Coordinates of C-alpha atoms in Angstrom, one line a residue:
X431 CA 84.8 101.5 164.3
X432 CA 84.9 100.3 160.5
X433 CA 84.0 103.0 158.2
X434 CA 82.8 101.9 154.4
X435 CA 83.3 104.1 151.7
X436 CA 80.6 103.7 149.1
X437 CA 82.3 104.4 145.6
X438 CA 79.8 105.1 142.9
X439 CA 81.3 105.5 139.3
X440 CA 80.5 108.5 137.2
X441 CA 77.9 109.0 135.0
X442 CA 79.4 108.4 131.1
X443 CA 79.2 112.2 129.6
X444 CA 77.3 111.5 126.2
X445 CA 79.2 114.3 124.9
X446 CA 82.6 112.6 125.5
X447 CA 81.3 109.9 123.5
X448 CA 80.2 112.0 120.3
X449 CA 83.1 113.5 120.8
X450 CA 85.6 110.4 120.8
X451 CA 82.5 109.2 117.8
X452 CA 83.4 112.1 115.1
X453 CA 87.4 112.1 115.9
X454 CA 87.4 108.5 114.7
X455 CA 85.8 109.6 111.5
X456 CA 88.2 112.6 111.5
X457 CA 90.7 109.5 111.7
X458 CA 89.7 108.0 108.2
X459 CA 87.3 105.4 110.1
X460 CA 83.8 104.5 108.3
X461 CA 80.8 106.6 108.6
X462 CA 78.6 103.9 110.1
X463 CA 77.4 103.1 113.4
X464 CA 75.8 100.2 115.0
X465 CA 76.0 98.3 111.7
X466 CA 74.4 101.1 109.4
X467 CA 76.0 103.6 107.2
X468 CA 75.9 107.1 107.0
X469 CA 74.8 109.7 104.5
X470 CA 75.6 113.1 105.7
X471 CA 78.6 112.5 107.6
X472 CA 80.0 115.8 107.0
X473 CA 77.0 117.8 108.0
X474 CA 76.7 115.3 110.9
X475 CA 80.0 116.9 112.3
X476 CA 79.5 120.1 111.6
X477 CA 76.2 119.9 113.3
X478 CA 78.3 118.4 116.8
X479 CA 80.8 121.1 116.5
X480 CA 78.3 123.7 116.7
X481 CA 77.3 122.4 119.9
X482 CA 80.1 121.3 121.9
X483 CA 78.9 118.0 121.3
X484 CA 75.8 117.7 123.1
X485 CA 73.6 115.2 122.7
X486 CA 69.9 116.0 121.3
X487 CA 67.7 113.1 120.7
X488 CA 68.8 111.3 123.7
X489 CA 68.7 114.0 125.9
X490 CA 65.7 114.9 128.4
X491 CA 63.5 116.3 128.5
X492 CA 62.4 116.5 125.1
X493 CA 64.8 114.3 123.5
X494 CA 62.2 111.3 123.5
X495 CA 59.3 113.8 122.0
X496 CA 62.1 115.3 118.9
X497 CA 62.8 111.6 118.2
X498 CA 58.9 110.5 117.9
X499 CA 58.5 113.6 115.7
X500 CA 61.2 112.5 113.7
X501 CA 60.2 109.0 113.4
X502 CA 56.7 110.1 112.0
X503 CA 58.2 112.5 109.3
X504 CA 60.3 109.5 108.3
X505 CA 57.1 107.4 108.0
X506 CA 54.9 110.5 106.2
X507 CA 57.8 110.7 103.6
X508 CA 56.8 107.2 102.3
X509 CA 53.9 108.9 100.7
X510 CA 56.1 110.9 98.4
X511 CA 58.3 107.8 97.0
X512 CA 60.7 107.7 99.5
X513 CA 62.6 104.9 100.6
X514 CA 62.4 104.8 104.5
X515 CA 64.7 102.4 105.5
X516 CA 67.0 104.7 104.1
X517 CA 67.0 107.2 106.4
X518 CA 67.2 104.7 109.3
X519 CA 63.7 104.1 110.6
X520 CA 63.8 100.2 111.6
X521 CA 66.8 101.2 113.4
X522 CA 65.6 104.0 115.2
X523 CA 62.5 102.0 116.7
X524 CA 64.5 99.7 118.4
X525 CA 64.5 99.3 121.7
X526 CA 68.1 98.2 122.4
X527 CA 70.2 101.0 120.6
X528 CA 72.6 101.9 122.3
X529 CA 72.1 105.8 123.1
X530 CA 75.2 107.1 120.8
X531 CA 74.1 105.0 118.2
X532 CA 70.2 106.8 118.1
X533 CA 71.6 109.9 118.5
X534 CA 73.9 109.3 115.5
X535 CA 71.7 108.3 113.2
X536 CA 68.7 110.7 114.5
X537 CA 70.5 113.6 113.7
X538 CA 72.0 111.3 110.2
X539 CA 68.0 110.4 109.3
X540 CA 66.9 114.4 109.8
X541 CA 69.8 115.7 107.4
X542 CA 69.4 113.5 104.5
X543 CA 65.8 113.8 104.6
X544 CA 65.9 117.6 104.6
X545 CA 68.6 117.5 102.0
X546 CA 66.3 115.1 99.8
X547 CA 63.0 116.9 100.7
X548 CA 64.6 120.3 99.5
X549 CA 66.6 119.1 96.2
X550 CA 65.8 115.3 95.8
X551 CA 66.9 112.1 96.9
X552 CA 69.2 112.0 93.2
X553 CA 71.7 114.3 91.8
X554 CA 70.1 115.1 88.5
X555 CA 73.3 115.5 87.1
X556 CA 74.5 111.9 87.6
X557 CA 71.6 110.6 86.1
X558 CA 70.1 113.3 83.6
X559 CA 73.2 115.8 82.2
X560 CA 70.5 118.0 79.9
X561 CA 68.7 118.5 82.7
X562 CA 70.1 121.9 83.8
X563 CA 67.3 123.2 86.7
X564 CA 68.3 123.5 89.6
X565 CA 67.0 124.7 93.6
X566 CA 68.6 126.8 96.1
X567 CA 70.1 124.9 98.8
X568 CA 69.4 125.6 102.5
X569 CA 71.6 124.9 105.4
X570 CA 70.4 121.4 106.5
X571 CA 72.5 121.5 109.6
X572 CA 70.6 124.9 110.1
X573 CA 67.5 123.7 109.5
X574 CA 68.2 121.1 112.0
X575 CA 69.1 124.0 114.8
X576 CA 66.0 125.7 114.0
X577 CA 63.5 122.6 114.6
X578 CA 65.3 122.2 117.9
X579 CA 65.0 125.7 118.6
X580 CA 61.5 125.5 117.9
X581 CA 61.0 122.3 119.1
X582 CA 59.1 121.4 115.8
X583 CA 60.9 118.5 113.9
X584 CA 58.4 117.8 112.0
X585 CA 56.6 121.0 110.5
X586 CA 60.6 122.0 109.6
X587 CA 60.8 119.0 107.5
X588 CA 57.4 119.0 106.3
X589 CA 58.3 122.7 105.1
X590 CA 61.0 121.3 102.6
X591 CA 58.5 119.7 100.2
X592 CA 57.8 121.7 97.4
X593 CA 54.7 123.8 97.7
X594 CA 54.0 124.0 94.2
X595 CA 50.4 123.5 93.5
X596 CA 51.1 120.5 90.8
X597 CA 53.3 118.6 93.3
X598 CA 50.7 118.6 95.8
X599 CA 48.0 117.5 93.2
X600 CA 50.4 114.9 92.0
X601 CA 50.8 113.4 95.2
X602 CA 47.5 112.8 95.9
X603 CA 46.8 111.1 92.6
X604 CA 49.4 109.2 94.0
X605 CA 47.5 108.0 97.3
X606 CA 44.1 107.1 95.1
X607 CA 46.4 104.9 93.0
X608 CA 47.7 103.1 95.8
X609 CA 44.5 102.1 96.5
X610 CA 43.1 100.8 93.2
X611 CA 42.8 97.1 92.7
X612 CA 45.1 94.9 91.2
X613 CA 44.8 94.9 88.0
X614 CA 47.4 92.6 86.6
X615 CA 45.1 89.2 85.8
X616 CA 43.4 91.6 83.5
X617 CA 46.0 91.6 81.3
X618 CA 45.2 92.0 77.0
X619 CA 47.4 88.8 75.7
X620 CA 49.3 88.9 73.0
X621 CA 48.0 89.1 69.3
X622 CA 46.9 91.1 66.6
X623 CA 45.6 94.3 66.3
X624 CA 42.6 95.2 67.9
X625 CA 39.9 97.3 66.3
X626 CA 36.2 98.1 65.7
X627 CA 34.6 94.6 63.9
X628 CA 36.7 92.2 65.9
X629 CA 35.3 90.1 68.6
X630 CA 36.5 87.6 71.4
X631 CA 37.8 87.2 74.3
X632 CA 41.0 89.7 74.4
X633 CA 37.9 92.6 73.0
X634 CA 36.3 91.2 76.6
X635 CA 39.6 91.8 78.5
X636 CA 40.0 94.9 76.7
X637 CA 36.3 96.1 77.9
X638 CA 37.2 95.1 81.5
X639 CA 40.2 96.9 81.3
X640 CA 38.4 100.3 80.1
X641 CA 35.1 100.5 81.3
X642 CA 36.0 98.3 84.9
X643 CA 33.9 94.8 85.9
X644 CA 30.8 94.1 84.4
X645 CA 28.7 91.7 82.1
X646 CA 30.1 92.8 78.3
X647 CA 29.6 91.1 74.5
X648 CA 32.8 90.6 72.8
X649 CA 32.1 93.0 70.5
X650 CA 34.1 95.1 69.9
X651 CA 31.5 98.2 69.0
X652 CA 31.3 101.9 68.4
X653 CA 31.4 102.7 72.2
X654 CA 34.6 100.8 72.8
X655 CA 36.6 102.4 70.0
X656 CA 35.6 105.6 71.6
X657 CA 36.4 104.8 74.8
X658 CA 39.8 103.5 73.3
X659 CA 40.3 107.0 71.5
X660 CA 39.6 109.0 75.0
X661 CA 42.4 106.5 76.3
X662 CA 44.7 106.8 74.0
X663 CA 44.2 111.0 73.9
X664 CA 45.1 110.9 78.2
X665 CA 47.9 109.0 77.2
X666 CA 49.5 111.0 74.7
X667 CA 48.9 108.7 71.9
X668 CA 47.1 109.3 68.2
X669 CA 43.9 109.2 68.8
X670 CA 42.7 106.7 66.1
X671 CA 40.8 103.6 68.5
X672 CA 42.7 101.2 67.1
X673 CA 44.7 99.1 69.9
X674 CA 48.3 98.2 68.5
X675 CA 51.2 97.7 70.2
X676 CA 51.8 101.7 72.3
X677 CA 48.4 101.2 72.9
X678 CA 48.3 97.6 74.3
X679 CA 51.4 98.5 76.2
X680 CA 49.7 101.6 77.8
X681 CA 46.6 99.3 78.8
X682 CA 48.4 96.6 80.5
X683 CA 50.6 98.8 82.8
X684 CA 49.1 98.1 86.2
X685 CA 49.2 100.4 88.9
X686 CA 52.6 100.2 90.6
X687 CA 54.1 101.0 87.3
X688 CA 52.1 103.8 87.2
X689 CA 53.3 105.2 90.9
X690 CA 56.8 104.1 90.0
X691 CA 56.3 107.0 87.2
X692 CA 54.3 109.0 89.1
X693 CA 57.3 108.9 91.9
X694 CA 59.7 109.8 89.1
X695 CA 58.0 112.8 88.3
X696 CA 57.8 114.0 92.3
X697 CA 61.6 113.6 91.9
X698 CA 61.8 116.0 88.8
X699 CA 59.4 118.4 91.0
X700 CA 62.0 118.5 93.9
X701 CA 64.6 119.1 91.1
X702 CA 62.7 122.4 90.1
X703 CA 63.2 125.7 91.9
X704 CA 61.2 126.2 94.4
X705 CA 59.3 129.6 93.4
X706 CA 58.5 129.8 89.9
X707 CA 57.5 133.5 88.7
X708 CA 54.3 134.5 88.6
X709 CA 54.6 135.9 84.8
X710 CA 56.2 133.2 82.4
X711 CA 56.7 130.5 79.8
X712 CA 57.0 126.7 80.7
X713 CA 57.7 124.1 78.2
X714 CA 56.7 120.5 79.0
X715 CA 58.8 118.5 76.1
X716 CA 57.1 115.3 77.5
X717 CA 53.3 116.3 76.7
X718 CA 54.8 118.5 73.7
X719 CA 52.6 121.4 75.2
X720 CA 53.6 125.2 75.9
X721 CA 51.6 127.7 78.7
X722 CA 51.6 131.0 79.0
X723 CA 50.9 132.0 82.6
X724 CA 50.4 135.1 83.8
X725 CA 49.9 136.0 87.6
X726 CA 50.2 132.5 88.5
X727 CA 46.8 131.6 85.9
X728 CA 47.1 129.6 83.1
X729 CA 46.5 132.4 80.5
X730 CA 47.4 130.6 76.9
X731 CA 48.2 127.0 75.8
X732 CA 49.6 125.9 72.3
X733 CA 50.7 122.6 71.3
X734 CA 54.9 122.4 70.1
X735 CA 57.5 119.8 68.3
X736 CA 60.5 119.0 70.2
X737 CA 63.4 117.5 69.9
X738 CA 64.1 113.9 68.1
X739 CA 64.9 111.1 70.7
X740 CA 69.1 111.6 69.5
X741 CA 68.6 115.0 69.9
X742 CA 67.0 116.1 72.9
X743 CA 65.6 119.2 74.0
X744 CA 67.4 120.4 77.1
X745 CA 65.8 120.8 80.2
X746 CA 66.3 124.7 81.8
X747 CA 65.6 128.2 82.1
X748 CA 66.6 131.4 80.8
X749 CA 64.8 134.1 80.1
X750 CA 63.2 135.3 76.4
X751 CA 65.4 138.9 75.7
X752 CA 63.5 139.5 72.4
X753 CA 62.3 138.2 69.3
X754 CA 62.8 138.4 65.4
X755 CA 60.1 138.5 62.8
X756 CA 60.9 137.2 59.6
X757 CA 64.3 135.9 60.6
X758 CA 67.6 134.3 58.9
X759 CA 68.2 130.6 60.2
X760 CA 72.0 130.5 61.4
X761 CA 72.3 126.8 60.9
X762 CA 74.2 125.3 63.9
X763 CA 77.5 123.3 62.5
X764 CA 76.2 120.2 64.0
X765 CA 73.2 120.7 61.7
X766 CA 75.3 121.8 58.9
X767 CA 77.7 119.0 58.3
X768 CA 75.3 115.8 59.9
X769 CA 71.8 117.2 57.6
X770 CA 72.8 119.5 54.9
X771 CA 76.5 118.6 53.7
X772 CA 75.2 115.0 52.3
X773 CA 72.1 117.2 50.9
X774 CA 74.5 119.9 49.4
X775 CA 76.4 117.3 48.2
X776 CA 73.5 115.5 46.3
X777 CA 72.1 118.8 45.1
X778 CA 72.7 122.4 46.1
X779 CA 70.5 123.6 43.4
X780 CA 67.2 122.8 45.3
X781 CA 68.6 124.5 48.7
X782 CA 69.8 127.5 47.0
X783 CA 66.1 127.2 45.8
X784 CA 64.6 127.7 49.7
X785 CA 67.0 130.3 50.2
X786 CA 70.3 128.6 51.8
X787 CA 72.9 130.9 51.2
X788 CA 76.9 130.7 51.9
X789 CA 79.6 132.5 53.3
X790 CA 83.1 131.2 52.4
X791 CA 86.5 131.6 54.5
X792 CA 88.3 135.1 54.0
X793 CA 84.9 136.7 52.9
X794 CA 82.1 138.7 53.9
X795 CA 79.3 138.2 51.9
X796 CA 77.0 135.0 51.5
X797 CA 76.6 133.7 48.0
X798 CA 74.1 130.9 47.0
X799 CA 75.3 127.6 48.1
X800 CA 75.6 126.3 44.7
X801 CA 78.8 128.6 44.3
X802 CA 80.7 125.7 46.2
X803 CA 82.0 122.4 45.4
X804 CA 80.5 120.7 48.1
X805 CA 81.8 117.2 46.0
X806 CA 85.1 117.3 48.2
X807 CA 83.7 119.2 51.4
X808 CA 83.8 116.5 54.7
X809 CA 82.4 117.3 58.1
X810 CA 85.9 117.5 59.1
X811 CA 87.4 120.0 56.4
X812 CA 83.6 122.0 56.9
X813 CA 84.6 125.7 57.8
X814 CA 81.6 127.6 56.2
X815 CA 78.9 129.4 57.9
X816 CA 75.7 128.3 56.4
X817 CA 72.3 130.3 56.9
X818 CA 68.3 130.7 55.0
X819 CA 67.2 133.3 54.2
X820 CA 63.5 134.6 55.1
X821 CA 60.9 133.3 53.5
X822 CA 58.3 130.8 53.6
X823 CA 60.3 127.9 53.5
X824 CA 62.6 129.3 55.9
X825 CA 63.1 126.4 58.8
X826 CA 62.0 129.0 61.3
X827 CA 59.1 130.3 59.8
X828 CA 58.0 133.7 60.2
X829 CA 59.1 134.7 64.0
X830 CA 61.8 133.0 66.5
X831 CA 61.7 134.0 70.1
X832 CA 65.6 134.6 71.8
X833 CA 66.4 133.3 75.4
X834 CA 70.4 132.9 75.0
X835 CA 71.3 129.6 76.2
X836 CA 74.7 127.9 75.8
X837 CA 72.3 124.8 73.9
X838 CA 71.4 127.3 71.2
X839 CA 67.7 126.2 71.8
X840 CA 65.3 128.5 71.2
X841 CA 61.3 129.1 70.2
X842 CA 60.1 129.6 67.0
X843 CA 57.9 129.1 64.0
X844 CA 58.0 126.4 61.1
X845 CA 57.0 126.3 57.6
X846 CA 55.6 122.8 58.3
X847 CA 52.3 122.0 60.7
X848 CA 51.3 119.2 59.4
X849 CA 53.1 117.8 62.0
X850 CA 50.8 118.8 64.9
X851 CA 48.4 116.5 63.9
X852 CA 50.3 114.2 65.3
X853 CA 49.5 113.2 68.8
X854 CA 53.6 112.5 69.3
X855 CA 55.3 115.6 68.0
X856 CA 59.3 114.5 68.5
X857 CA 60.6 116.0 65.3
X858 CA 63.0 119.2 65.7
X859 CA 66.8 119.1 66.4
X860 CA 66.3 120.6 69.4
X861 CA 64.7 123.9 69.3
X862 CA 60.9 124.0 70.2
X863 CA 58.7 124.9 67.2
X864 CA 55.1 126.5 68.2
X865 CA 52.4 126.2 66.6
X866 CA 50.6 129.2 67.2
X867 CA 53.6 131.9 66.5
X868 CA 51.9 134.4 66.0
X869 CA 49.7 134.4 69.1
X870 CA 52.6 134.0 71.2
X871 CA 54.2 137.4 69.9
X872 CA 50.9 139.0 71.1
X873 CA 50.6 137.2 74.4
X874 CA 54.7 137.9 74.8
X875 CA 53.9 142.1 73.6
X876 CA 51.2 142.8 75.7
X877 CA 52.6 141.1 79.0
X878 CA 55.5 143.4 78.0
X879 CA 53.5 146.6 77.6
X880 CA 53.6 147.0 74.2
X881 CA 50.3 147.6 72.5
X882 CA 50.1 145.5 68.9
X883 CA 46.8 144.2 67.9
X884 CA 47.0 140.8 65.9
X885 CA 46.6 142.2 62.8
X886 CA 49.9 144.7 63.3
X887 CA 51.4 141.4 63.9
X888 CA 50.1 139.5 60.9
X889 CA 51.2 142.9 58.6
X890 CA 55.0 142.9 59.7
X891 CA 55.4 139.4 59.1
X892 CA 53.6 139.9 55.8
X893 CA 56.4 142.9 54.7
X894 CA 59.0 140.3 54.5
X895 CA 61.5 142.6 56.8
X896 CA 63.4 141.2 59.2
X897 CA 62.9 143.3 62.7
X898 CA 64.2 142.5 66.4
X899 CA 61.3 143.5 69.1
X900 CA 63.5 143.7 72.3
X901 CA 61.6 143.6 75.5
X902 CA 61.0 146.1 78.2
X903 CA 61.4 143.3 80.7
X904 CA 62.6 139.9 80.0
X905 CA 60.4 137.0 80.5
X906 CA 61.4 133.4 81.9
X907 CA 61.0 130.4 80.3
X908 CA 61.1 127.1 81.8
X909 CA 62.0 124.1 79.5
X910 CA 60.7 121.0 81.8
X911 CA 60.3 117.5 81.3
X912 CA 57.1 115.6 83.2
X913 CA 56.1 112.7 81.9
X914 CA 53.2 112.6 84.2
X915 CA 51.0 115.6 85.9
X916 CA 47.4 116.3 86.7
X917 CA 45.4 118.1 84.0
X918 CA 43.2 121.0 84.6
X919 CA 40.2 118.6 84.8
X920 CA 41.7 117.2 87.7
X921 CA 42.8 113.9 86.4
X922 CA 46.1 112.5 86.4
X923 CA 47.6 112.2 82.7
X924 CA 50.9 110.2 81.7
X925 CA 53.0 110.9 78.8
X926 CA 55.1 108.2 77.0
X927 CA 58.8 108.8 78.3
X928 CA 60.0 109.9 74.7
X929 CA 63.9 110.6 76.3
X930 CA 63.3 107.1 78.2
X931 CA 64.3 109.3 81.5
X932 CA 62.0 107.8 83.9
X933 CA 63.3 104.2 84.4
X934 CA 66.6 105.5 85.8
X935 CA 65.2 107.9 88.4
X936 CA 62.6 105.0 89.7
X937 CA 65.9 102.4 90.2
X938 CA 67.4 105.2 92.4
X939 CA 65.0 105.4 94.0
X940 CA 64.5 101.9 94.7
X941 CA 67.7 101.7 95.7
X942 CA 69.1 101.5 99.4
X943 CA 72.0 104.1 100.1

């Protein structure tokens, strides 16, 4: 009899494959598959180590479920600005990848997004280098052994977002502007100023933009310019219901512009760490604005001046040590020889009037600045250490507030207010002047135990001494920068970008990896 052998090949080991996959990138080869790069190749190894190379996504029984969870977290994170294509998704719907290739860029997909959820899709650093904020990391290939622990892919990821309060009222601002109409073809024209008294048809377009469709005169009337002053005050602008040019350009953003910003400010969120205390300062440099909070309640608000647009306020954190009634102002030597060596140079006389005082090389006491031949002094050959005294013209004013910071930024009083009128308060080299001083000593002395009533306050500043109050327990302040946030009525409120910070993030954003 004739006996048939029946030879059936061997099922391919998926491992063997991921295995052979990773050596050739150990081998210098591309980190892309099936035509498609990828973005945590590193992690991606690590990851397959850790597992002898066994296949998840693509393995049964729950391979196909892990993969449809994936798939809708890739499609949920659309909502907070994120590109999806970059993290694979067309890809990963097809029908005719090869199995290697879906596993790949499964596991790819979950460790970028987690990375991105947690600290960002940017680095701020290549983008933003005075931003200095940062998170703390977690282990995305650990995070990635946990949801498949757990069997819950999605509620890991959806985790990472920040659970700050502001990001989640952010984001859905976000969703009700996606939904707005079009408002592009009611765009103001060019032309001039518009103001109370002037009729026509750009007052018409003007009305439609404000007060939404309707049958309007093209007046324009009492109502309008105070519609146009509640505009321009949610905006950030001076208030004054004329529509010039930062007004006009304000009006005529439609609303993708206003998500692209809105999506650049979700970034900055995922930049922040992701517990803030429950006692402490934040400075928001973009809505010039300081809050107090205290057990996680906004307890006091005051408005502040920050740094000029060619010298910026840094954004980070450190934490307020103490604070100095009637204080000296140390002037910084970038201050000294850019500001006052022309002004020394043009007069002396009228600083040595407000105070500014001297001390040469090879001696220890300061002398009036007019002591020097400042005729011959350059920024290069300037070796002095300038400072003003206390007083009421002092450039601090009457208290400073210390939180040591290689930036030599710190909070304080100024001898000129005036300037808080303004809607747009970008005026100080750097530092962050207040505008209530006084009531931020209090607020800072009774969150730190110490009992002083206002008018204690008010009488040491009035002796003219110069005091250090060090606290009991230090108190964190964050210096931020968020050009656009949700007030407490509820309603979203954009800031002009006064660094011109936003425009970058959004084109990363845009971007495909």
């Amino acid at each position: 009899m004739l006996y048939l052998t029946l030879v059936v090949p061997a099922q391919a080991d998926p491992s063997v494959d991921l295995r052979q996959y990773l050596e050739s990138l150990d081998a210098g080869v591309p980190a892309r598959i099936a035509d498609t790069a990828l973005s945590s190749g590193k992690e991606l190894q690590r990851f397959y180590r850790g597992r002898q190379h066994l296949p998840v996504w693509t393995a049964p029984p729950l391979g196909p479920e892990l993969i449809g969870q994936l798939i809708r977290a890739i499609e949920n994170s659309a909502q907070h600005g994120f590109l999806v294509r970059n993290y694979h998704l067309g890809q990963l719907k097809r029908d005719d990848l090869s199995p290697l290739a879906r596993e790949v860029l499964a596991t790819d997909a979950f460790l970028t997004q987690a990375r991105h959820r947690q600290n960002g899709v940017i680095n701020p650093a290549t983008i933003d280098p005075e931003w200095a904020l940062s998170r703390v990391s977690l282990d995305p290939v650990a995070l990635l052994n946990e949801a498949l622990s757990q069997g819950q892919v999605e509620a890991v990821l959806e985790r990472l977002w920040p659970q700050h309060e502001e990001y989640r009222a952010l984001l859905a601002k976000r969703a009700e502007l996606l939904v707005l109409p079009d408002t592009e073809s009611a765009t103001i024209g060019p032309g001039p100023t518009l103001k109370r008294g002037m009729s026509g048809d750009r007052v018409l377009v003007l009305k439609s933009r404000l007060l939404g469709p309707g049958e309007y005169s093209d007046e324009f009337d009492l109502g309008l310019e105070e519609s146009v002053k509640a505009f321009q005050m949610a905006a950030g602008l001076d208030a004054d219901g004329v529509v010039g040019a930062a007004t006009l350009e304000r009006l005529n953003a439609n609303s993708f512009s206003w998500i692209d910003r809105v999506d650049a400010n979700l970034e900055r969120w995922r930049w922040l760490p992701d517990v803030l205390p429950e006692t402490y300062l934040r400075v928001n440099i973009a809505a010039f604005s300081l809050r107090a909070i205290r057990n996680n309640k906004d307890d006091y608000r005051m408005k502040v001046i920050v740094g000029k647009p060619y010298r910026r306020t840094p954004v980070f954190s450190e934490t307020m040590k103490y604070f100095v009634y009637n204080p000296y102002w140390n002037v910084p030597p970038s201050i000294a020889t850019k500001d006052k060596l022309p002004l020394l140079r043009k007069d002396a006389g009228a600083l040595e009037s407000i105070g500014y005082e001297v001390k040469v090389p090879h001696q220890s006491q300061f002398v009036g600045v007019s002591q020097v031949d400042w005729s011959s002094v350059t920024p290069r050959s300037f070796n002095y250490v300038l400072r003003q005294q206390p007083g009421p013209k002092n450039a601090l004013g009457s208290v400073k507030f210390m939180l040591p910071n290689p930036y030599a930024v710190y909070l304080h009083d100024t001898p000129d207010h005036n300037l808080f009128q303004k809607q747009e308060r970008g005026f100080s080299s750097g530092c962050v002047r207040l505008s209530d001083p006084l009531g931020l000593a209090y607020w800072v002395l009774d969150t730190d135990g110490q009992s002083m009533t206002r008018q204690d306050i008010q009488l040491q500043v009035d002796s003219r001494e110069t005091k250090t109050v060090y606290l009991k327990k230090p108190i964190p302040v964050y210096i931020v920068y968020l050009t656009a946030f949700v007030d407490e009525s509820g309603e979203v409120v954009f800031r002009r970008d006064l660094y011109q910070r936003d425009q970058p993030i959004v084109n990363q954003l845009r971007q495909e990896f």
